[in-house]
Short mmCIF file of C-alpha atoms and ligand atoms in Angstrom, two decimals:
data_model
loop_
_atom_site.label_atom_id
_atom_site.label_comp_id
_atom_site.label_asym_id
_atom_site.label_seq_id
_atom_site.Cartn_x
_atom_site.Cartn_y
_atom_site.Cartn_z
CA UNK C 1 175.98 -29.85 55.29
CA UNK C 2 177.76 -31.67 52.34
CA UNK C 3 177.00 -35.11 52.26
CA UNK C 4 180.00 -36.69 50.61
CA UNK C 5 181.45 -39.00 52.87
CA UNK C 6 184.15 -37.60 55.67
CA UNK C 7 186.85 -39.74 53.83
CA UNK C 8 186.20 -39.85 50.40
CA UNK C 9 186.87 -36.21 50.78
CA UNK C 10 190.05 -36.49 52.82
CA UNK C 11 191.73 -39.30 50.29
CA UNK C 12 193.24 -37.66 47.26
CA UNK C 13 192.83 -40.90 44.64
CA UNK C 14 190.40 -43.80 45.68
CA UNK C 15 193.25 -46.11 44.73
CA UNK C 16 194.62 -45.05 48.16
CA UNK C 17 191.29 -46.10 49.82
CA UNK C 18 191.53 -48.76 52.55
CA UNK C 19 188.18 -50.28 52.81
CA UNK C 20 188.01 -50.97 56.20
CA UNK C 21 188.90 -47.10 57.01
CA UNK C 22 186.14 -46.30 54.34
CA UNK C 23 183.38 -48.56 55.85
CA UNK C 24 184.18 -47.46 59.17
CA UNK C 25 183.84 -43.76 58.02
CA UNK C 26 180.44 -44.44 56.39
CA UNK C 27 179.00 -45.80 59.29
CA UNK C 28 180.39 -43.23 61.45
CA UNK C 29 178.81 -40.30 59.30
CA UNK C 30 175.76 -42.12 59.07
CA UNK C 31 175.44 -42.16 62.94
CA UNK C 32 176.81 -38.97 63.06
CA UNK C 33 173.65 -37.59 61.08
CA UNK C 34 171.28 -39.61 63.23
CA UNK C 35 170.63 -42.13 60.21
CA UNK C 36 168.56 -45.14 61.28
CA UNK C 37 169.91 -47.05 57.73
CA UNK C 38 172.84 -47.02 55.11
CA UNK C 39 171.91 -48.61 51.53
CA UNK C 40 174.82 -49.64 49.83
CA UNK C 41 173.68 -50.86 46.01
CA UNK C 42 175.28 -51.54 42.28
CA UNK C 43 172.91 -49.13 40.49
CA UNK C 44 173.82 -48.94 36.79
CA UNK C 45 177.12 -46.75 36.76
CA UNK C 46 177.86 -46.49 40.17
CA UNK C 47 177.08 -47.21 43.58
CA UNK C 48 175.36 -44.72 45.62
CA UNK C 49 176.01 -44.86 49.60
CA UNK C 50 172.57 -43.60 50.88
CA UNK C 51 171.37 -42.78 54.33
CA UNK C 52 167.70 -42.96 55.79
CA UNK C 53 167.66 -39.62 57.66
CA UNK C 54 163.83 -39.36 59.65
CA UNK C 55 162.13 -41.42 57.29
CA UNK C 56 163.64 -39.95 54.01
CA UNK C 57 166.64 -41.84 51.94
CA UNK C 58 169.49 -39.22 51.14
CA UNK C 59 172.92 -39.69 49.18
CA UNK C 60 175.70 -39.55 50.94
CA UNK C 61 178.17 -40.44 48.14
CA UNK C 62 178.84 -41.95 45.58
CA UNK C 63 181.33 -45.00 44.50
CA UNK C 64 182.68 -47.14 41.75
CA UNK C 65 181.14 -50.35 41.24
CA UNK C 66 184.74 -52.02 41.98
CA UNK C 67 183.96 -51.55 45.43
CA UNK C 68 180.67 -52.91 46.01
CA UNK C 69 182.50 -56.74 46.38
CA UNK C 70 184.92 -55.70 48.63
CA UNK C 71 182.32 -53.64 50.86
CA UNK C 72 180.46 -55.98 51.32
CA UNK C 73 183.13 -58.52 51.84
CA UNK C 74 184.32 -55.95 54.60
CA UNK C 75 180.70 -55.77 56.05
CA UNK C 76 180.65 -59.74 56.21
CA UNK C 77 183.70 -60.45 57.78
CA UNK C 78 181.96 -57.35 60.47
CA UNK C 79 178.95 -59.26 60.72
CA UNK C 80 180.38 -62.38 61.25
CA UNK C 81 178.82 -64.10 57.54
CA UNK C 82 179.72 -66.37 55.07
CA UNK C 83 182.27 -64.21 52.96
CA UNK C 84 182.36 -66.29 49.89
CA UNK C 85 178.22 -66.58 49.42
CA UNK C 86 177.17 -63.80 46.83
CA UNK C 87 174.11 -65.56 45.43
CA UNK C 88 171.79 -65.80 48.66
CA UNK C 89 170.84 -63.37 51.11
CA UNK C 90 172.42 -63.67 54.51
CA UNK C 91 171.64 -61.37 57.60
CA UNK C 92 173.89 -60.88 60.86
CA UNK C 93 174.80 -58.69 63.51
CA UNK C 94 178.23 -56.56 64.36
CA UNK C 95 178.49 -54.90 68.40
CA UNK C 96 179.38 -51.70 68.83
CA UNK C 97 182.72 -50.12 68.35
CA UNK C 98 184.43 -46.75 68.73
CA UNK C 99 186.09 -47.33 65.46
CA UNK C 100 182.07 -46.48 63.57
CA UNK C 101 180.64 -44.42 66.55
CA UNK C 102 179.61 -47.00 68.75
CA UNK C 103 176.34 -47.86 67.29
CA UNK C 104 175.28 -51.73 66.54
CA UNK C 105 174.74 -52.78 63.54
CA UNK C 106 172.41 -55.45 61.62
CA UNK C 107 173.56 -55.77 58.41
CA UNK C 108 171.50 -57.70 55.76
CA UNK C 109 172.94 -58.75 52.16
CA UNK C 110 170.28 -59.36 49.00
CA UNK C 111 171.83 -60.99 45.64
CA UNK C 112 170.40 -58.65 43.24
CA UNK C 113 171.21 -59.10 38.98
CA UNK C 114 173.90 -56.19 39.80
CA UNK C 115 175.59 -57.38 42.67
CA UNK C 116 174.54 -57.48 46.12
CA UNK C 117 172.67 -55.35 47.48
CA UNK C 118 173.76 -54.08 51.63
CA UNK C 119 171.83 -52.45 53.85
CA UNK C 120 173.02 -51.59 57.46
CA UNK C 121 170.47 -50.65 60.86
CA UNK C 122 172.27 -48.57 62.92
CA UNK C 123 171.19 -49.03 66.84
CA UNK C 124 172.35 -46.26 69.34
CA UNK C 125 172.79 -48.96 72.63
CA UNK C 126 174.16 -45.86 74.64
CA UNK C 127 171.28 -43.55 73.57
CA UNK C 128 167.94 -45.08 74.00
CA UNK C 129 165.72 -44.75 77.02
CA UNK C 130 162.31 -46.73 76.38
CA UNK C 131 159.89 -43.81 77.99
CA UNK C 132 156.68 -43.54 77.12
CA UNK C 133 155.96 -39.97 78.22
CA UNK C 134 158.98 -38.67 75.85
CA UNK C 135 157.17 -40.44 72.68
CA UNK C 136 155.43 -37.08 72.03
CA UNK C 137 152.24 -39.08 72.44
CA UNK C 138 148.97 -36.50 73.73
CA UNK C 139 148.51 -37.09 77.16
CA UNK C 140 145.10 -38.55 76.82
CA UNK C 141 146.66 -41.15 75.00
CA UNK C 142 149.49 -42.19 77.49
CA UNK C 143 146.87 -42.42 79.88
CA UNK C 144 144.50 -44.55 78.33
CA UNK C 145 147.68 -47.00 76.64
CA UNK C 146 148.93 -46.89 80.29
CA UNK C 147 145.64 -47.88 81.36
CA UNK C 148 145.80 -50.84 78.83
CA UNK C 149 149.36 -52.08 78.90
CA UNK C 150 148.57 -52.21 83.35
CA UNK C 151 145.30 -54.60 82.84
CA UNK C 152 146.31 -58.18 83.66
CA UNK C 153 144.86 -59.52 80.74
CA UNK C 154 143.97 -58.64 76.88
CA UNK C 155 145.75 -58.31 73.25
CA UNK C 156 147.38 -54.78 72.57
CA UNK C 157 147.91 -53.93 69.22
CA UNK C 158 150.18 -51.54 67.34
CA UNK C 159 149.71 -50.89 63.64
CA UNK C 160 151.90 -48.89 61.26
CA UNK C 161 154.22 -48.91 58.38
CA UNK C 162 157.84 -49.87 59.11
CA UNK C 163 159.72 -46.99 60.42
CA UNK C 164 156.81 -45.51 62.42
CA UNK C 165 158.15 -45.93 66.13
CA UNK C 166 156.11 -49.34 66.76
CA UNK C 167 159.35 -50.91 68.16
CA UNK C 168 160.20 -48.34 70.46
CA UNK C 169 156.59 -47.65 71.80
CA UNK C 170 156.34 -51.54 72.53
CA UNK C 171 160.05 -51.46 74.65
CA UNK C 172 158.79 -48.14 76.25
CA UNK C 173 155.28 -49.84 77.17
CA UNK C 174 157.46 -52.78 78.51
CA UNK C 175 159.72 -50.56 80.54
CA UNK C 176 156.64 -48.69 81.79
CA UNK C 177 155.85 -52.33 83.27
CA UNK C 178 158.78 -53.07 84.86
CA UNK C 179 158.87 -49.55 86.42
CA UNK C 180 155.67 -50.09 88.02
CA UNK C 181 155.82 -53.59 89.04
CA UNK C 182 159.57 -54.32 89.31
CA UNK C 183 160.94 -57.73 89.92
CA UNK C 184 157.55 -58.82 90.73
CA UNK C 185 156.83 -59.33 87.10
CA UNK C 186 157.72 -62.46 84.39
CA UNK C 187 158.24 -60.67 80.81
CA UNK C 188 159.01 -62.05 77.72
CA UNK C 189 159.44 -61.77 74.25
CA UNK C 190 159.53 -63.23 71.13
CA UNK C 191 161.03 -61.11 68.40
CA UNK C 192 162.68 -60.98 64.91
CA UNK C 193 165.43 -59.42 65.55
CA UNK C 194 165.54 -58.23 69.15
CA UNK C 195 166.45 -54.58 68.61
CA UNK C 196 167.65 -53.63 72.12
CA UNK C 197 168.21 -55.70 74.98
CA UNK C 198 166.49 -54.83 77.70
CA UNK C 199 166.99 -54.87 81.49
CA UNK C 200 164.59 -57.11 83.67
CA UNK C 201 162.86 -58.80 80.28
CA UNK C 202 163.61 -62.55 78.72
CA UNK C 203 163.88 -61.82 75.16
CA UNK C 204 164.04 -64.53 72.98
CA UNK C 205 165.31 -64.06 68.66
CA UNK C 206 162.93 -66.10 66.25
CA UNK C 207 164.98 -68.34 64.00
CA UNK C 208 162.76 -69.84 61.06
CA UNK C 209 165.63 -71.03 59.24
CA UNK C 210 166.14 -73.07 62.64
CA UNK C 211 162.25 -74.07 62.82
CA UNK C 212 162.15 -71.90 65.83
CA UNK C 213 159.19 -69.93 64.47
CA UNK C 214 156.93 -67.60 66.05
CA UNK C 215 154.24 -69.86 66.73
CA UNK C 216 156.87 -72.99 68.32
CA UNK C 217 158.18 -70.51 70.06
CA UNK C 218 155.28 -69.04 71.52
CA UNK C 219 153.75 -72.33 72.29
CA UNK C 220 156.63 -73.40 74.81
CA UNK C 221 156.67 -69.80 75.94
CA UNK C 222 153.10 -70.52 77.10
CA UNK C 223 154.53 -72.74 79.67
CA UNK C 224 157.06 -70.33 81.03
CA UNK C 225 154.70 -68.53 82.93
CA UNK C 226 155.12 -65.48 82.06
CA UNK C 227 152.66 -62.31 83.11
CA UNK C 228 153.02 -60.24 79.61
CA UNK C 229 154.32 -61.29 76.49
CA UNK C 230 155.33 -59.45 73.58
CA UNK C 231 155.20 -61.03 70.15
CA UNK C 232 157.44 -59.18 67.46
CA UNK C 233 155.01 -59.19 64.87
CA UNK C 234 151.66 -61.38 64.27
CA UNK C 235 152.01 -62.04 60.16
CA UNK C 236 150.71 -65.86 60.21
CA UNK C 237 147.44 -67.33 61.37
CA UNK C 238 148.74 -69.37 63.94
CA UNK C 239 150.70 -66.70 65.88
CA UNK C 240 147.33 -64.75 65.82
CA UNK C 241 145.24 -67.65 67.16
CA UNK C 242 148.17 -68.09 70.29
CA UNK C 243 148.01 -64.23 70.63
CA UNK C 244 144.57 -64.38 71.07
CA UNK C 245 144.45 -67.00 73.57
CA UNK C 246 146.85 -66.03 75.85
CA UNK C 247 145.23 -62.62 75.24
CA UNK C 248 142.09 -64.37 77.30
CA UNK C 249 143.84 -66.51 79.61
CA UNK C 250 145.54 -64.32 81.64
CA UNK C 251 148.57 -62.43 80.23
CA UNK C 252 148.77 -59.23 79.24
CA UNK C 253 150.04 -59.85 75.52
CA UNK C 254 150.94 -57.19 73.35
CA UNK C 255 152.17 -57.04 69.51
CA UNK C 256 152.32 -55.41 65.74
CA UNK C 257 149.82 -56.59 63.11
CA UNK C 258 150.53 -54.71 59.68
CA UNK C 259 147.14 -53.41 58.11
CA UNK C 260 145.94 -50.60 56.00
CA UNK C 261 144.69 -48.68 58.82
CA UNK C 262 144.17 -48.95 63.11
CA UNK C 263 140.69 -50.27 62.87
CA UNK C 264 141.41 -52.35 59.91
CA UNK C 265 143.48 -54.93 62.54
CA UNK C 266 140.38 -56.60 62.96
CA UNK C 267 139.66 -57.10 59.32
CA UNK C 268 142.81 -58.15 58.85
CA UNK C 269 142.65 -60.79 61.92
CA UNK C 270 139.22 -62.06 60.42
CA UNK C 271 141.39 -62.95 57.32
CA UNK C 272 143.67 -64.80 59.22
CA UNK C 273 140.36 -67.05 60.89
CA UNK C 274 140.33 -65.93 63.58
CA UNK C 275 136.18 -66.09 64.88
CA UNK C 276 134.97 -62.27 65.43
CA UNK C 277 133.89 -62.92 68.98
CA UNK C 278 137.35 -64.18 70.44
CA UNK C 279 139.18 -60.53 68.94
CA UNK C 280 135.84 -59.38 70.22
CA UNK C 281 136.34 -60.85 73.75
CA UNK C 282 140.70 -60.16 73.58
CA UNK C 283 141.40 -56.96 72.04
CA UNK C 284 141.17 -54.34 74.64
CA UNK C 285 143.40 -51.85 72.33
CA UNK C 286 144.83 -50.96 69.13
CA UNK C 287 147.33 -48.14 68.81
CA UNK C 288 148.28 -46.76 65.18
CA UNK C 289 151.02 -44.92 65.30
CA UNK C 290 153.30 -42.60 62.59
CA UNK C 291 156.23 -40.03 62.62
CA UNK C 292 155.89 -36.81 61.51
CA UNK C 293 158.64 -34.82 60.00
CA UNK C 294 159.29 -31.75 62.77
CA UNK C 295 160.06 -28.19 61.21
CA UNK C 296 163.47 -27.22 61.92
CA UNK C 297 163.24 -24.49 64.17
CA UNK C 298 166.14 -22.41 62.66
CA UNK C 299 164.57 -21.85 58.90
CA UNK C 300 160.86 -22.09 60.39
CA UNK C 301 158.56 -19.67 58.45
CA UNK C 302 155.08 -19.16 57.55
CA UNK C 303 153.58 -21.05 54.64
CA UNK C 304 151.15 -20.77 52.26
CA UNK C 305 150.23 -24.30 51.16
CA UNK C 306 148.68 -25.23 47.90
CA UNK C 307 145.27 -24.79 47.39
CA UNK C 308 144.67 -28.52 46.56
CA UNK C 309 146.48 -29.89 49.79
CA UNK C 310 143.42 -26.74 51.44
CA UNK C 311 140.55 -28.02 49.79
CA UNK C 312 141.54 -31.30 52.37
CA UNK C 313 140.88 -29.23 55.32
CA UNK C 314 137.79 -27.50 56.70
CA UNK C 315 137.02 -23.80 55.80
CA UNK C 316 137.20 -23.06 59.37
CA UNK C 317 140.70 -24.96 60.25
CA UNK C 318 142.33 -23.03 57.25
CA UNK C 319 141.11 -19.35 58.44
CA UNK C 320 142.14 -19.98 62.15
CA UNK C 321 145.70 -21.24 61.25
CA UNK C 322 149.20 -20.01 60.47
CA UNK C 323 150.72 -22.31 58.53
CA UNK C 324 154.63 -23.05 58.82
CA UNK C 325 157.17 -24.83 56.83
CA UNK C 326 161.09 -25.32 56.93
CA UNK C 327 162.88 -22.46 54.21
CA UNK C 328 166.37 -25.07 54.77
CA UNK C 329 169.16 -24.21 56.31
CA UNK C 330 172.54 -25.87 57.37
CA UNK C 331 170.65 -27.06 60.56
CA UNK C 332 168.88 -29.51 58.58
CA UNK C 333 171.04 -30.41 55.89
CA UNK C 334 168.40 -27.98 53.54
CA UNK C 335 165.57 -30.43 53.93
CA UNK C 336 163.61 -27.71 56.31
CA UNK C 337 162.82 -30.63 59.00
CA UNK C 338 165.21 -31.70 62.22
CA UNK C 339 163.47 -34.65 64.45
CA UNK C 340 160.22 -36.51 64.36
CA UNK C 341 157.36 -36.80 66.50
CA UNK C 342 155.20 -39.63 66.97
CA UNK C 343 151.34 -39.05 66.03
CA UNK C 344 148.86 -41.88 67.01
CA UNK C 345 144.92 -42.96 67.38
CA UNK C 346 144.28 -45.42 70.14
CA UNK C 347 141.31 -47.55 69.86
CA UNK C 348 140.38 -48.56 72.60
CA UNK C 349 137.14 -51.17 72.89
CA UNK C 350 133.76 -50.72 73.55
CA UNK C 351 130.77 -52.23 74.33
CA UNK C 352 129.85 -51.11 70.98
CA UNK C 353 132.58 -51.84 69.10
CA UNK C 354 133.03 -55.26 70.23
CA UNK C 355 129.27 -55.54 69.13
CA UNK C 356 129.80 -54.37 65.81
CA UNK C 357 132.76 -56.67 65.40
CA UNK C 358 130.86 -59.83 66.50
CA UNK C 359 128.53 -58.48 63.69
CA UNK C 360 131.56 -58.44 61.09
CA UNK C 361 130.98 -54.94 60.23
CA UNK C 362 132.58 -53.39 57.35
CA UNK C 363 135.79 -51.46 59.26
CA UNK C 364 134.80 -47.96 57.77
CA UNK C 365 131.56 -48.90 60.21
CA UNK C 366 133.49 -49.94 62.77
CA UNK C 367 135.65 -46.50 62.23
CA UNK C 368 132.63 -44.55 62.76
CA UNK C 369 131.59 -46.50 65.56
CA UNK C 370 135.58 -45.64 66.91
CA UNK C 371 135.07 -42.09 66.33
CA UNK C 372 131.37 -41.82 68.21
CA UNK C 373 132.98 -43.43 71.36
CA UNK C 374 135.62 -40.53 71.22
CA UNK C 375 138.70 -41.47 69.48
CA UNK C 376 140.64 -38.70 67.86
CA UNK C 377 142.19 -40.19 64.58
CA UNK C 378 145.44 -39.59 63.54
CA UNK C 379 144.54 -37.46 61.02
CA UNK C 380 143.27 -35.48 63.61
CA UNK C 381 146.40 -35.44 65.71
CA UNK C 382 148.24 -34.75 63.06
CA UNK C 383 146.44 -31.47 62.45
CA UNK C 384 146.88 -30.16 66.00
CA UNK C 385 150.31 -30.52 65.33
CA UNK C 386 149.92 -28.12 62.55
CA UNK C 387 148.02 -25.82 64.09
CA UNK C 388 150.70 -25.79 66.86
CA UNK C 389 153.53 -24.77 64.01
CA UNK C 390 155.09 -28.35 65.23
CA UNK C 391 154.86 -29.95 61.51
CA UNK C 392 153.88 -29.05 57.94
CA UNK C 393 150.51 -29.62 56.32
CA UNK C 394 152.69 -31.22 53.38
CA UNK C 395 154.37 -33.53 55.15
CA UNK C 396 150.81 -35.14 57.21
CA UNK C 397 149.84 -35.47 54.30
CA UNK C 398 152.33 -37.39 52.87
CA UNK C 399 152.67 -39.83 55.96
CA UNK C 400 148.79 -40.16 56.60
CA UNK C 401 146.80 -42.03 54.24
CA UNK C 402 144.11 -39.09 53.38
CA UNK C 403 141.23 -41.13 53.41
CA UNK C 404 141.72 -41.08 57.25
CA UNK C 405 139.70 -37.75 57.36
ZN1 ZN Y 1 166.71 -25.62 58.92
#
């Protein structure tokens, strides 16, 4: 597929380009193509429109910088912003419209030394059911989160780079709640942004520039009486100390915490002061999740990888497996992959773990402690996929963090 924009290549000179028309057709090839983001930014000569495709940024096209001013301009009037402010960065929302393929935007604006810099989150409102069993999650591990996200009490944790399906897997966990209980349960939310409204859930948008900051608003949420919460994201110590005890007083609350790996949430929660015996007593789970990369099954052939991505994997793996990559083909734009598929590692707690995080232990401890009770790491996961043909052995390894062997 050439990427050039639809209607840069229908318009014979750009002096005929309407902008609205051409930011319209942007986003409507971006959704077209499944993007989940369009960058928009003044590089030196020009202005390359590029599109996050599964995980990877890929031009689209590229523009002179005389339109980067009245893009954005376009994408501010869209977003309902303040047209004439080109020196701070400003972040809105624009609803869905057949005119750009009925996807909902959230477009944020960044003054860089250039110009400013746009970059647009497509949501698909028609197209998303929140189901866990379609994450592509091993059954084992819907089980056991199922297990989890049912109990009336504890702090759930998912951990992952941006972009790894922590969003939807929260919403789908949510949903799985409200399909079991119905209308006999109180949900709500605190989140920056709110991604996707959903049915039967109070979702409250976190405004700091308002003072209406995670921890204010999770304080009067507290009073709301509400059976499960979910916080967006813990990044602050006082969100993690209210997570915590609501965690042990009843609700069933569950979250993101960014850290280098799944175990490494406590670590990273001990940073934050939070005494080792109240995540002890609280956390009942930690998820880490990632997306692979799926090989596109039209150009799918056997592979041969290099010998220094081998010397990674046991003798034994490497002699029992066929290896498989994407050749490219118009399918999948010539990158060899079409789709992702999530791969996680759920910790859940022990006896022994809780132990060993009383005793602060180091996390690669507490890893092997994980492991010995009988979770599968992701590295692990990963690897079934590629012994199933689902994903490369090139492209685990460059979503999960080798050190996770
Ligand atoms: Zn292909």
């Amino acid at each position: 597929m050439d990427l050039t924009s639809t209607y840069i290549r229908a318009v014979k000179s750009l002096d005929q380009i309407d902008i609205a028309v051409l930011v319209n057709n942007i986003i409507l090839d971006a959704a077209q193509q499944k993007a989940s983001d369009i960058h928009i930014e003044p590089w030196e000569s020009t202005v390359p429109i590029r599109l996050r495709i599964s995980g990877i940024l890929r031009e689209l096209t590229h523009l002179p910088h005389e339109f980067l001013d009245r893009i954005a301009g376009r994408l501010k009037v869209m977003a309902d912003l303040v047209t004439y402010e080109t020196e701070l960065p400003q972040e809105g929302r624009a609803p869905a419209s057949p005119d750009f393929g009925n996807v909902e935007l959230r477009v944020s604006i960044f003054p860089t030394v250039r110009g400013e810099k746009i970059v647009v989150r497509l949501f698909d409102p028609q197209n998303r059911s929140f189901d866990l069993d379609t994450l592509g999650f091993v059954s084992d591990t819907i089980e056991n989160f199922k297990t989890l996200i049912r109990q009336p009490s504890g702090l759930i944790l998912l951990n992952g780079p941006t972009g790894s399906g922590k969003t939807t897997a929260i919403y789908s966990a949510l949903c799985h709640l409200i399909d079991a209980h119905g209308p006999t349960i109180s949900i709500s939310t605190v989140e920056d942004p709110v991604e996707f409204n959903l049915p039967m859930i109070s979702q409250s948008q976190i405004s700091n520039s308002r003072g209406f900051t995670y921890p204010k608003a999770l304080r009067s949420l507290m009073r709301q009486d509400p059976e499960a919460i979910m916080i967006g994201e813990i990044r602050d110590p006082e969100t993690a100390a209210i997570a915590v005890q609501a965690g042990l007083t009843g609700h069933m609350v569950i979250s993101t915490i960014h850290s280098d790996s799944t175990v490494g949430v406590y670590a990273r929660l001990i940073n934050m002061e939070i005494e080792p015996f109240l995540l002890a007593s609280s956390i009942t789970g930690v998820l880490g999740l990632r997306l692979l990369r799926t090989i596109c099954p039209r150009c799918k052939v056997e592979d041969q990888p290099n010998s220094e991505h081998l010397t990674l994997l046991p003798e034994g793996f490497v002699n029992e497996t066929t290896f498989y990559t994407g050749s490219g083909c118009d399918n999948c734009s010539q990158t060899g992959y079409h789709g992702r598929v999530a791969v996680t590692e759920l910790l859940n707690s022990s006896e022994t773990l809780r132990e060993g995080v009383i005793q602060k232990l180091r996390t690669s401890k507490l890893l092997d402690i994980a492991i010995e009770q009988g979770m599968t790491t992701l590295w692990q996961n990963a690897m079934a996929k590629v012994q199933r043909g689902v994903t490369s052995l090139e492209e685990v390894i460059r979503v999960i963090t080798v050190n996770q062997l």
